[in-house]
Amino acid sequence: MLLDLKLPKIDGVQVLEAMRADEKLREVRVVVLTSSKEERDLVRSYDAGASAFVVKPIDFSEFIKAVADLGVFWAVLNEPPPGSAKVARERINAGGRV
C-alpha cells in the first residue's frame, strides 16, 4: 500500500498506527510516499511500522527498489519451512523427488 503522510483530515502516521492496531490490516506492507524530507517523519513512519519510505518527487529507481524489497520480504515470509508437507507436494507436482 502507498501512504502519503500529508492527508487532508488525518496524519498518515495515524493511519499507519491504526492499521498496525487492526488484526486484519496488521501485516499489510506500507510504503510511505511523501514530500517530507524531515528526519522526524522518517523515524515516526518506521516506528509506526512502515516498510519503506520514499520522498517525492519520486526517484523511479528508488521507488522500484522499495517495491522489489517488499516482494523479497513477502517471498521469504511465505516460504514454507524445509521438509514441510507443502514443500513435498510442490516437488512431487513439479516431477521431482521428496
PDB file of C-alpha atoms in Angstrom:
ATOM      1  CA  MET A   1       0.000   0.000   0.000  1.00  0.00           C
ATOM      2  CA  LEU A   2       1.184   3.522  -0.742  1.00  0.00           C
ATOM      3  CA  LEU A   3       0.511   6.035   2.026  1.00  0.00           C
ATOM      4  CA  ASP A   4       1.143   9.779   1.983  1.00  0.00           C
ATOM      5  CA  LEU A   5       1.912  11.450   5.309  1.00  0.00           C
ATOM      6  CA  LYS A   6       0.148  14.683   4.369  1.00  0.00           C
ATOM      7  CA  LEU A   7      -3.540  13.790   4.121  1.00  0.00           C
ATOM      8  CA  PRO A   8      -6.408  16.316   4.215  1.00  0.00           C
ATOM      9  CA  LYS A   9      -8.026  15.288   7.503  1.00  0.00           C
ATOM     10  CA  ILE A  10      -5.620  12.912   9.225  1.00  0.00           C
ATOM     11  CA  ASP A  11      -1.879  12.412   9.557  1.00  0.00           C
ATOM     12  CA  GLY A  12      -0.598   9.451   7.528  1.00  0.00           C
ATOM     13  CA  VAL A  13       1.285   8.121  10.565  1.00  0.00           C
ATOM     14  CA  GLN A  14      -2.043   7.959  12.409  1.00  0.00           C
ATOM     15  CA  VAL A  15      -3.447   5.858   9.556  1.00  0.00           C
ATOM     16  CA  LEU A  16      -0.431   3.566   9.774  1.00  0.00           C
ATOM     17  CA  GLU A  17      -0.771   3.221  13.554  1.00  0.00           C
ATOM     18  CA  ALA A  18      -4.453   2.338  13.150  1.00  0.00           C
ATOM     19  CA  MET A  19      -3.549  -0.288  10.548  1.00  0.00           C
ATOM     20  CA  ARG A  20      -0.975  -1.876  12.846  1.00  0.00           C
ATOM     21  CA  ALA A  21      -3.554  -1.985  15.649  1.00  0.00           C
ATOM     22  CA  ASP A  22      -6.093  -3.769  13.412  1.00  0.00           C
ATOM     23  CA  GLU A  23      -5.626  -7.544  13.273  1.00  0.00           C
ATOM     24  CA  LYS A  24      -6.840  -7.729   9.648  1.00  0.00           C
ATOM     25  CA  LEU A  25      -4.538  -4.951   8.410  1.00  0.00           C
ATOM     26  CA  ARG A  26      -1.518  -5.520  10.637  1.00  0.00           C
ATOM     27  CA  GLU A  27       0.504  -7.440   8.026  1.00  0.00           C
ATOM     28  CA  VAL A  28      -0.170  -5.117   5.070  1.00  0.00           C
ATOM     29  CA  ARG A  29       3.156  -3.739   3.863  1.00  0.00           C
ATOM     30  CA  VAL A  30       3.098   0.053   3.621  1.00  0.00           C
ATOM     31  CA  VAL A  31       5.373   2.280   1.560  1.00  0.00           C
ATOM     32  CA  VAL A  32       5.239   5.850   2.841  1.00  0.00           C
ATOM     33  CA  LEU A  33       5.304   8.163  -0.166  1.00  0.00           C
ATOM     34  CA  THR A  34       5.721  11.778   0.906  1.00  0.00           C
ATOM     35  CA  SER A  35       7.156  15.163   0.022  1.00  0.00           C
ATOM     36  CA  SER A  36       8.582  15.476   3.541  1.00  0.00           C
ATOM     37  CA  LYS A  37      12.348  15.303   3.867  1.00  0.00           C
ATOM     38  CA  GLU A  38      12.182  15.693   7.648  1.00  0.00           C
ATOM     39  CA  GLU A  39      14.109  13.043   9.573  1.00  0.00           C
ATOM     40  CA  ARG A  40      11.429  13.024  12.267  1.00  0.00           C
ATOM     41  CA  ASP A  41       8.821  11.972   9.660  1.00  0.00           C
ATOM     42  CA  LEU A  42      11.060   9.133   8.531  1.00  0.00           C
ATOM     43  CA  VAL A  43      11.610   7.994  12.132  1.00  0.00           C
ATOM     44  CA  ARG A  44       7.907   8.308  13.024  1.00  0.00           C
ATOM     45  CA  SER A  45       6.955   6.327   9.918  1.00  0.00           C
ATOM     46  CA  TYR A  46       9.323   3.453  10.652  1.00  0.00           C
ATOM     47  CA  ASP A  47       8.385   3.495  14.343  1.00  0.00           C
ATOM     48  CA  ALA A  48       4.723   3.171  13.318  1.00  0.00           C
ATOM     49  CA  GLY A  49       5.515   0.166  11.119  1.00  0.00           C
ATOM     50  CA  ALA A  50       6.302   1.484   7.637  1.00  0.00           C
ATOM     51  CA  SER A  51       8.028  -0.997   5.348  1.00  0.00           C
ATOM     52  CA  ALA A  52       9.719   1.671   3.218  1.00  0.00           C
ATOM     53  CA  PHE A  53       9.946   5.458   2.962  1.00  0.00           C
ATOM     54  CA  VAL A  54      10.123   7.211  -0.436  1.00  0.00           C
ATOM     55  CA  VAL A  55      10.396  11.000  -0.848  1.00  0.00           C
ATOM     56  CA  LYS A  56       8.561  12.820  -3.666  1.00  0.00           C
ATOM     57  CA  PRO A  57       9.331  13.786  -6.308  1.00  0.00           C
ATOM     58  CA  ILE A  58       9.946  10.112  -6.866  1.00  0.00           C
ATOM     59  CA  ASP A  59      13.283   8.808  -7.982  1.00  0.00           C
ATOM     60  CA  PHE A  60      11.788   5.978 -10.038  1.00  0.00           C
ATOM     61  CA  SER A  61      14.711   3.605  -9.411  1.00  0.00           C
ATOM     62  CA  GLU A  62      14.403   4.206  -5.640  1.00  0.00           C
ATOM     63  CA  PHE A  63      10.675   3.509  -5.824  1.00  0.00           C
ATOM     64  CA  ILE A  64      11.163   0.281  -7.816  1.00  0.00           C
ATOM     65  CA  LYS A  65      13.801  -0.847  -5.309  1.00  0.00           C
ATOM     66  CA  ALA A  66      11.414  -0.245  -2.387  1.00  0.00           C
ATOM     67  CA  VAL A  67       8.683  -2.272  -4.106  1.00  0.00           C
ATOM     68  CA  ALA A  68      11.138  -5.053  -5.034  1.00  0.00           C
ATOM     69  CA  ASP A  69      12.389  -5.228  -1.438  1.00  0.00           C
ATOM     70  CA  LEU A  70       8.795  -5.724  -0.302  1.00  0.00           C
ATOM     71  CA  GLY A  71       8.406  -8.549  -2.811  1.00  0.00           C
ATOM     72  CA  VAL A  72      11.507 -10.287  -1.463  1.00  0.00           C
ATOM     73  CA  PHE A  73      10.249  -9.781   2.089  1.00  0.00           C
ATOM     74  CA  TRP A  74       6.926 -11.466   1.275  1.00  0.00           C
ATOM     75  CA  ALA A  75       8.599 -14.303  -0.635  1.00  0.00           C
ATOM     76  CA  VAL A  76      10.802 -15.106   2.366  1.00  0.00           C
ATOM     77  CA  LEU A  77       7.950 -14.641   4.843  1.00  0.00           C
ATOM     78  CA  ASN A  78       5.703 -17.030   2.902  1.00  0.00           C
ATOM     79  CA  GLU A  79       8.363 -19.683   2.278  1.00  0.00           C
ATOM     80  CA  PRO A  80       7.257 -22.961   3.879  1.00  0.00           C
ATOM     81  CA  PRO A  81       9.650 -24.500   6.394  1.00  0.00           C
ATOM     82  CA  PRO A  82      12.100 -27.072   4.957  1.00  0.00           C
ATOM     83  CA  GLY A  83      10.605 -30.563   4.931  1.00  0.00           C
ATOM     84  CA  SER A  84       7.035 -29.354   5.269  1.00  0.00           C
ATOM     85  CA  ALA A  85       4.219 -31.211   3.560  1.00  0.00           C
ATOM     86  CA  LYS A  86       3.630 -28.246   1.249  1.00  0.00           C
ATOM     87  CA  VAL A  87       7.228 -28.363   0.003  1.00  0.00           C
ATOM     88  CA  ALA A  88       6.952 -32.111  -0.556  1.00  0.00           C
ATOM     89  CA  ARG A  89       3.714 -31.709  -2.555  1.00  0.00           C
ATOM     90  CA  GLU A  90       5.210 -28.906  -4.653  1.00  0.00           C
ATOM     91  CA  ARG A  91       8.243 -31.028  -5.505  1.00  0.00           C
ATOM     92  CA  ILE A  92       6.104 -34.045  -6.384  1.00  0.00           C
ATOM     93  CA  ASN A  93       3.804 -31.900  -8.549  1.00  0.00           C
ATOM     94  CA  ALA A  94       6.863 -30.493 -10.309  1.00  0.00           C
ATOM     95  CA  GLY A  95       8.024 -34.036 -11.112  1.00  0.00           C
ATOM     96  CA  GLY A  96      10.787 -34.051  -8.535  1.00  0.00           C
ATOM     97  CA  ARG A  97      11.535 -36.223  -5.559  1.00  0.00           C
ATOM     98  CA  VAL A  98      10.800 -35.540  -1.930  1.00  0.00           C
TER      99      VAL A  98
END
